[in-house]
């Protein structure tokens, strides 16, 4: 039985990862911030862990909390969009700190801890976004979010160099434009389609995918 960790599993894409992996018989640990979300994970057969990626003490303790686990798949899914801007306008300091903390600082604090919990041959995925691609950029919308996901991509790419030597495959995913609270009702695809695609990619991923930026359907994206 494989063990899967999903960080940020209360709703949207993260919750769908939990639903699908648990339905497939995996042992799933999902992190949530509220007790009612923990109850929902239990109903799905998953083990909830109360965890806020902005809580410095909890982040420092995550490795110890998970001590003894051997993870086959770890997914950093937690993310925030921040201000819904459409122009190159200066972000407020609080917005900047919140978005960069959730989308960049926390994964940079958590990935080194996951490295020692992942099995050789294990997979580490971060939920990035095509909006973080510097070379594919053609719009100014969500300027701060774009910058944060570009930074997350850089963090993942460097981690892949090191974790790759342990046989761990690291992937930055664009999940598609997905109908969730963040993606909105008018998005292209539902969470089930997005997650089924990413799970297929993860299931077949090998060293040749390490350090890649991939669409949910496996197509490679330019950084
Ligand atoms: N939807 C899209 O079209 C789309 C496109 C590209 C990339 N993405 C990325 O995919 C990931 C999931 O997106 P989504 O659409 O499912 O978003 P969502 O519906 O807004 O859900 C965001 C998830 O992140 C969690 N989260 C946020 N801040 C957190 C914190 N401080 N600590 C722990 N968990 C936290 C939320 O938990 P709470 O319920 O506790 O807030 C929730 O589970 C994000 O990283 C997003 O940037 C989404």
mmCIF file of C-alpha atoms and ligand atoms in Angstrom:
data_model
loop_
_atom_site.group_PDB
_atom_site.id
_atom_site.type_symbol
_atom_site.label_atom_id
_atom_site.label_comp_id
_atom_site.label_asym_id
_atom_site.label_seq_id
_atom_site.Cartn_x
_atom_site.Cartn_y
_atom_site.Cartn_z
ATOM 1 C CA UNK A 1 0.000 0.000 0.000
ATOM 2 C CA UNK A 2 1.434 3.371 -0.932
ATOM 3 C CA UNK A 3 1.434 6.350 1.423
ATOM 4 C CA UNK A 4 0.472 9.776 0.087
ATOM 5 C CA UNK A 5 0.777 13.149 1.849
ATOM 6 C CA UNK A 6 -1.295 16.097 0.621
ATOM 7 C CA UNK A 7 -0.476 19.482 2.166
ATOM 8 C CA UNK A 8 -3.537 21.722 1.861
ATOM 9 C CA UNK A 9 -6.307 19.141 1.528
ATOM 10 C CA UNK A 10 -9.436 20.934 2.773
ATOM 11 C CA UNK A 11 -11.067 21.737 -0.579
ATOM 12 C CA UNK A 12 -10.531 22.072 -4.308
ATOM 13 C CA UNK A 13 -7.654 20.210 -5.914
ATOM 14 C CA UNK A 14 -6.098 19.064 -2.621
ATOM 15 C CA UNK A 15 -9.331 17.478 -1.383
ATOM 16 C CA UNK A 16 -9.749 15.762 -4.753
ATOM 17 C CA UNK A 17 -6.240 14.274 -4.479
ATOM 18 C CA UNK A 18 -7.263 12.818 -1.110
ATOM 19 C CA UNK A 19 -10.561 11.500 -2.484
ATOM 20 C CA UNK A 20 -8.982 9.766 -5.470
ATOM 21 C CA UNK A 21 -5.946 8.291 -3.699
ATOM 22 C CA UNK A 22 -8.085 7.042 -0.787
ATOM 23 C CA UNK A 23 -10.618 5.519 -3.203
ATOM 24 C CA UNK A 24 -7.693 3.709 -4.844
ATOM 25 C CA UNK A 25 -6.689 2.143 -1.515
ATOM 26 C CA UNK A 26 -3.695 4.327 -0.707
ATOM 27 C CA UNK A 27 -2.935 5.386 2.850
ATOM 28 C CA UNK A 28 -3.501 9.129 2.703
ATOM 29 C CA UNK A 29 -2.432 11.818 5.152
ATOM 30 C CA UNK A 30 -4.026 15.175 4.422
ATOM 31 C CA UNK A 31 -3.313 18.455 6.166
ATOM 32 C CA UNK A 32 -6.148 20.874 6.961
ATOM 33 C CA UNK A 33 -6.563 23.950 9.157
ATOM 34 C CA UNK A 34 -10.034 23.353 10.599
ATOM 35 C CA UNK A 35 -11.553 20.513 12.638
ATOM 36 C CA UNK A 36 -14.572 20.252 10.301
ATOM 37 C CA UNK A 37 -12.227 19.690 7.354
ATOM 38 C CA UNK A 38 -10.430 17.004 9.362
ATOM 39 C CA UNK A 39 -13.760 15.225 9.834
ATOM 40 C CA UNK A 40 -14.366 15.239 6.070
ATOM 41 C CA UNK A 41 -10.970 13.625 5.458
ATOM 42 C CA UNK A 42 -11.742 10.927 8.034
ATOM 43 C CA UNK A 43 -15.006 10.176 6.201
ATOM 44 C CA UNK A 44 -12.941 9.624 3.056
ATOM 45 C CA UNK A 45 -10.704 7.178 4.929
ATOM 46 C CA UNK A 46 -7.741 9.546 5.176
ATOM 47 C CA UNK A 47 -5.713 10.561 8.221
ATOM 48 C CA UNK A 48 -6.014 14.302 8.878
ATOM 49 C CA UNK A 49 -3.232 16.411 10.324
ATOM 50 C CA UNK A 50 -4.084 19.901 11.585
ATOM 51 C CA UNK A 51 -1.492 22.124 9.977
ATOM 52 C CA UNK A 52 -1.221 25.718 8.800
ATOM 53 C CA UNK A 53 1.732 26.386 6.518
ATOM 54 C CA UNK A 54 1.949 29.919 7.972
ATOM 55 C CA UNK A 55 2.475 28.558 11.511
ATOM 56 C CA UNK A 56 6.247 28.698 11.972
ATOM 57 C CA UNK A 57 6.302 26.326 14.940
ATOM 58 C CA UNK A 58 4.099 23.762 13.195
ATOM 59 C CA UNK A 59 6.198 23.974 10.026
ATOM 60 C CA UNK A 60 9.398 23.405 12.006
ATOM 61 C CA UNK A 61 7.780 20.350 13.629
ATOM 62 C CA UNK A 62 6.296 18.779 10.481
ATOM 63 C CA UNK A 63 9.130 16.302 9.960
ATOM 64 C CA UNK A 64 8.893 15.203 13.604
ATOM 65 C CA UNK A 65 5.076 14.914 13.331
ATOM 66 C CA UNK A 66 5.514 12.563 10.390
ATOM 67 C CA UNK A 67 8.466 10.673 11.904
ATOM 68 C CA UNK A 68 8.286 6.990 11.038
ATOM 69 C CA UNK A 69 6.281 7.528 7.861
ATOM 70 C CA UNK A 70 7.728 6.557 4.503
ATOM 71 C CA UNK A 71 6.059 8.597 1.826
ATOM 72 C CA UNK A 72 5.645 7.378 -1.737
ATOM 73 C CA UNK A 73 4.062 10.631 -2.897
ATOM 74 C CA UNK A 74 4.132 14.084 -1.266
ATOM 75 C CA UNK A 75 2.131 16.940 -2.763
ATOM 76 C CA UNK A 76 2.519 20.598 -1.755
ATOM 77 C CA UNK A 77 -0.880 21.894 -2.870
ATOM 78 C CA UNK A 78 -1.579 24.800 -0.470
ATOM 79 C CA UNK A 79 -1.690 28.088 -2.291
ATOM 80 C CA UNK A 80 -3.277 31.525 -2.323
ATOM 81 C CA UNK A 81 -3.860 33.856 -5.259
ATOM 82 C CA UNK A 82 -3.739 37.184 -3.448
ATOM 83 C CA UNK A 83 -5.065 40.379 -5.010
ATOM 84 C CA UNK A 84 -7.017 39.934 -8.266
ATOM 85 C CA UNK A 85 -5.128 42.680 -10.079
ATOM 86 C CA UNK A 86 -5.129 43.179 -13.843
ATOM 87 C CA UNK A 87 -2.218 45.608 -14.165
ATOM 88 C CA UNK A 88 1.349 46.067 -13.016
ATOM 89 C CA UNK A 89 0.375 47.781 -9.767
ATOM 90 C CA UNK A 90 2.374 47.777 -6.550
ATOM 91 C CA UNK A 91 1.282 45.020 -4.152
ATOM 92 C CA UNK A 92 0.563 45.960 -0.546
ATOM 93 C CA UNK A 93 3.079 44.659 1.950
ATOM 94 C CA UNK A 94 0.601 42.408 3.731
ATOM 95 C CA UNK A 95 -0.576 40.868 0.446
ATOM 96 C CA UNK A 96 3.009 40.357 -0.676
ATOM 97 C CA UNK A 97 3.995 38.673 2.569
ATOM 98 C CA UNK A 98 0.914 36.422 2.698
ATOM 99 C CA UNK A 99 1.227 35.206 -0.896
ATOM 100 C CA UNK A 100 4.991 34.742 -0.810
ATOM 101 C CA UNK A 101 4.846 33.035 2.573
ATOM 102 C CA UNK A 102 2.199 30.505 1.516
ATOM 103 C CA UNK A 103 3.431 29.875 -2.023
ATOM 104 C CA UNK A 104 7.205 30.151 -1.612
ATOM 105 C CA UNK A 105 8.583 30.373 1.917
ATOM 106 C CA UNK A 106 6.517 27.527 3.345
ATOM 107 C CA UNK A 107 7.328 25.033 0.585
ATOM 108 C CA UNK A 108 11.016 25.991 0.900
ATOM 109 C CA UNK A 109 10.769 25.190 4.621
ATOM 110 C CA UNK A 110 8.810 21.983 4.081
ATOM 111 C CA UNK A 111 10.542 20.400 1.066
ATOM 112 C CA UNK A 112 13.808 19.675 2.956
ATOM 113 C CA UNK A 113 11.784 17.849 5.625
ATOM 114 C CA UNK A 114 9.915 15.840 3.003
ATOM 115 C CA UNK A 115 13.217 14.828 1.395
ATOM 116 C CA UNK A 116 14.057 12.661 4.397
ATOM 117 C CA UNK A 117 10.546 11.137 4.566
ATOM 118 C CA UNK A 118 10.220 10.205 0.891
ATOM 119 C CA UNK A 119 11.111 6.693 -0.210
ATOM 120 C CA UNK A 120 13.745 6.161 -2.900
ATOM 121 C CA UNK A 121 11.674 6.251 -6.067
ATOM 122 C CA UNK A 122 9.175 8.527 -4.301
ATOM 123 C CA UNK A 123 7.550 11.501 -5.993
ATOM 124 C CA UNK A 124 7.380 15.114 -4.827
ATOM 125 C CA UNK A 125 4.905 17.410 -6.579
ATOM 126 C CA UNK A 126 4.217 21.082 -6.060
ATOM 127 C CA UNK A 127 1.089 22.748 -7.396
ATOM 128 C CA UNK A 128 2.478 25.569 -9.449
ATOM 129 C CA UNK A 129 0.704 27.385 -12.282
ATOM 130 C CA UNK A 130 1.257 28.189 -15.939
ATOM 131 C CA UNK A 131 0.908 31.779 -14.698
ATOM 132 C CA UNK A 132 4.347 31.281 -13.103
ATOM 133 C CA UNK A 133 5.986 30.583 -16.451
ATOM 134 C CA UNK A 134 8.254 33.487 -17.383
ATOM 135 C CA UNK A 135 8.628 32.435 -21.006
ATOM 136 C CA UNK A 136 4.891 31.794 -21.613
ATOM 137 C CA UNK A 137 3.760 35.049 -19.956
ATOM 138 C CA UNK A 138 1.386 37.145 -22.076
ATOM 139 C CA UNK A 139 -0.753 38.930 -19.450
ATOM 140 C CA UNK A 140 -0.271 41.144 -16.409
ATOM 141 C CA UNK A 141 -3.199 39.679 -14.422
ATOM 142 C CA UNK A 142 -2.409 38.397 -10.945
ATOM 143 C CA UNK A 143 1.085 39.918 -10.982
ATOM 144 C CA UNK A 144 1.933 38.874 -7.432
ATOM 145 C CA UNK A 145 0.610 35.327 -7.912
ATOM 146 C CA UNK A 146 2.672 34.989 -11.119
ATOM 147 C CA UNK A 147 5.835 36.070 -9.307
ATOM 148 C CA UNK A 148 5.179 33.664 -6.434
ATOM 149 C CA UNK A 149 4.688 30.678 -8.728
ATOM 150 C CA UNK A 150 7.826 31.572 -10.722
ATOM 151 C CA UNK A 151 9.722 31.529 -7.430
ATOM 152 C CA UNK A 152 8.113 28.215 -6.459
ATOM 153 C CA UNK A 153 9.200 26.790 -9.816
ATOM 154 C CA UNK A 154 12.759 27.884 -9.122
ATOM 155 C CA UNK A 155 12.642 26.284 -5.669
ATOM 156 C CA UNK A 156 11.344 23.017 -7.138
ATOM 157 C CA UNK A 157 13.935 22.983 -9.911
ATOM 158 C CA UNK A 158 16.811 23.354 -7.444
ATOM 159 C CA UNK A 159 15.309 20.768 -5.078
ATOM 160 C CA UNK A 160 15.076 18.335 -7.984
ATOM 161 C CA UNK A 161 18.843 18.513 -8.483
ATOM 162 C CA UNK A 162 19.466 17.429 -4.891
ATOM 163 C CA UNK A 163 16.536 15.057 -4.337
ATOM 164 C CA UNK A 164 17.171 13.446 -7.715
ATOM 165 C CA UNK A 165 20.383 11.996 -6.285
ATOM 166 C CA UNK A 166 18.155 10.121 -3.762
ATOM 167 C CA UNK A 167 16.036 8.730 -6.598
ATOM 168 C CA UNK A 168 13.153 11.098 -5.824
ATOM 169 C CA UNK A 169 11.261 12.534 -8.812
ATOM 170 C CA UNK A 170 10.271 16.203 -8.367
ATOM 171 C CA UNK A 171 7.595 17.788 -10.572
ATOM 172 C CA UNK A 172 6.023 21.262 -10.736
ATOM 173 C CA UNK A 173 2.451 20.893 -12.020
ATOM 174 C CA UNK A 174 0.108 23.234 -13.796
ATOM 175 C CA UNK A 175 -3.216 21.622 -12.843
ATOM 176 C CA UNK A 176 -5.109 23.250 -15.724
ATOM 177 C CA UNK A 177 -7.631 26.020 -15.162
ATOM 178 C CA UNK A 178 -9.756 24.206 -12.612
ATOM 179 C CA UNK A 179 -13.255 24.901 -11.227
ATOM 180 C CA UNK A 180 -12.453 25.506 -7.545
ATOM 181 C CA UNK A 181 -12.764 28.470 -5.192
ATOM 182 C CA UNK A 182 -9.561 29.813 -6.732
ATOM 183 C CA UNK A 183 -10.237 28.920 -10.365
ATOM 184 C CA UNK A 184 -13.886 30.036 -10.297
ATOM 185 C CA UNK A 185 -17.019 28.522 -11.802
ATOM 186 C CA UNK A 186 -16.068 29.460 -15.369
ATOM 187 C CA UNK A 187 -12.796 27.494 -15.424
ATOM 188 C CA UNK A 188 -12.061 24.882 -18.100
ATOM 189 C CA UNK A 189 -12.047 21.585 -16.204
ATOM 190 C CA UNK A 190 -13.264 20.039 -12.953
ATOM 191 C CA UNK A 191 -10.969 18.983 -10.141
ATOM 192 C CA UNK A 192 -11.602 15.280 -10.833
ATOM 193 C CA UNK A 193 -10.218 15.597 -14.392
ATOM 194 C CA UNK A 194 -7.221 17.654 -13.283
ATOM 195 C CA UNK A 195 -6.293 15.310 -10.444
ATOM 196 C CA UNK A 196 -6.840 12.133 -12.478
ATOM 197 C CA UNK A 197 -4.396 13.536 -15.031
ATOM 198 C CA UNK A 198 -1.743 14.477 -12.457
ATOM 199 C CA UNK A 199 -2.102 11.084 -10.750
ATOM 200 C CA UNK A 200 -1.499 9.351 -14.089
ATOM 201 C CA UNK A 201 1.621 11.470 -14.631
ATOM 202 C CA UNK A 202 2.889 10.738 -11.106
ATOM 203 C CA UNK A 203 2.225 7.009 -11.428
ATOM 204 C CA UNK A 204 4.422 6.703 -14.488
ATOM 205 C CA UNK A 205 7.011 9.390 -13.604
ATOM 206 C CA UNK A 206 10.653 8.355 -13.619
ATOM 207 C CA UNK A 207 14.034 10.071 -13.472
ATOM 208 C CA UNK A 208 13.489 11.582 -16.913
ATOM 209 C CA UNK A 209 10.629 13.707 -15.498
ATOM 210 C CA UNK A 210 12.670 14.925 -12.527
ATOM 211 C CA UNK A 211 12.804 18.724 -12.390
ATOM 212 C CA UNK A 212 10.142 19.206 -15.072
ATOM 213 C CA UNK A 213 7.245 21.667 -15.294
ATOM 214 C CA UNK A 214 4.275 19.650 -16.527
ATOM 215 C CA UNK A 215 0.669 20.304 -17.432
ATOM 216 C CA UNK A 216 -1.882 18.028 -15.715
ATOM 217 C CA UNK A 217 -1.984 15.894 -18.869
ATOM 218 C CA UNK A 218 1.777 15.335 -18.848
ATOM 219 C CA UNK A 219 2.613 17.868 -21.550
ATOM 220 C CA UNK A 220 5.886 19.690 -20.762
ATOM 221 C CA UNK A 221 5.700 23.461 -20.153
ATOM 222 C CA UNK A 222 8.447 26.016 -20.578
ATOM 223 C CA UNK A 223 9.651 27.596 -17.320
HETATM 224 N N1 LIG B 1 -7.783 26.293 -9.667
HETATM 225 C C1 LIG B 1 -6.945 26.600 -10.651
HETATM 226 O O1 LIG B 1 -7.368 26.896 -11.796
HETATM 227 C C2 LIG B 1 -5.451 26.576 -10.429
HETATM 228 C C3 LIG B 1 -4.632 26.854 -11.531
HETATM 229 C C4 LIG B 1 -3.247 26.826 -11.377
HETATM 230 C C5 LIG B 1 -2.696 26.488 -10.147
HETATM 231 N N2 LIG B 1 -3.512 26.234 -9.082
HETATM 232 C C6 LIG B 1 -2.856 25.891 -7.799
HETATM 233 O O2 LIG B 1 -3.362 24.671 -7.306
HETATM 234 C C7 LIG B 1 -3.363 24.671 -5.865
HETATM 235 C C8 LIG B 1 -4.774 24.355 -5.355
HETATM 236 O O3 LIG B 1 -5.662 25.306 -5.909
HETATM 237 P P1 LIG B 1 -7.247 25.256 -5.731
HETATM 238 O O4 LIG B 1 -7.798 25.761 -7.006
HETATM 239 O O5 LIG B 1 -7.690 23.948 -5.190
HETATM 240 O O6 LIG B 1 -7.393 26.425 -4.644
HETATM 241 P P2 LIG B 1 -8.466 26.646 -3.473
HETATM 242 O O7 LIG B 1 -9.755 26.025 -3.855
HETATM 243 O O8 LIG B 1 -8.414 28.097 -3.187
HETATM 244 O O9 LIG B 1 -7.824 25.810 -2.263
HETATM 245 C C9 LIG B 1 -6.604 26.254 -1.708
HETATM 246 C C10 LIG B 1 -6.115 25.204 -0.719
HETATM 247 O O10 LIG B 1 -4.887 25.698 -0.133
HETATM 248 C C11 LIG B 1 -5.048 25.652 1.282
HETATM 249 N N3 LIG B 1 -4.286 26.686 1.972
HETATM 250 C C12 LIG B 1 -4.223 28.002 1.700
HETATM 251 N N4 LIG B 1 -3.480 28.631 2.631
HETATM 252 C C13 LIG B 1 -3.073 27.667 3.513
HETATM 253 C C14 LIG B 1 -2.314 27.684 4.692
HETATM 254 N N5 LIG B 1 -1.817 28.819 5.211
HETATM 255 N N6 LIG B 1 -2.081 26.509 5.336
HETATM 256 C C15 LIG B 1 -2.586 25.363 4.860
HETATM 257 N N7 LIG B 1 -3.346 25.269 3.747
HETATM 258 C C16 LIG B 1 -3.581 26.421 3.088
HETATM 259 C C17 LIG B 1 -6.544 25.887 1.497
HETATM 260 O O11 LIG B 1 -6.908 25.528 2.832
HETATM 261 P P3 LIG B 1 -8.058 26.345 3.650
HETATM 262 O O12 LIG B 1 -9.379 25.766 3.225
HETATM 263 O O13 LIG B 1 -7.719 26.081 5.071
HETATM 264 O O14 LIG B 1 -7.940 27.806 3.259
HETATM 265 C C18 LIG B 1 -7.117 24.981 0.416
HETATM 266 O O15 LIG B 1 -7.073 23.626 0.806
HETATM 267 C C19 LIG B 1 -2.879 26.062 -5.454
HETATM 268 O O16 LIG B 1 -1.508 26.012 -5.139
HETATM 269 C C20 LIG B 1 -3.101 26.902 -6.710
HETATM 270 O O17 LIG B 1 -2.238 28.013 -6.783
HETATM 271 C C21 LIG B 1 -4.872 26.260 -9.201
#
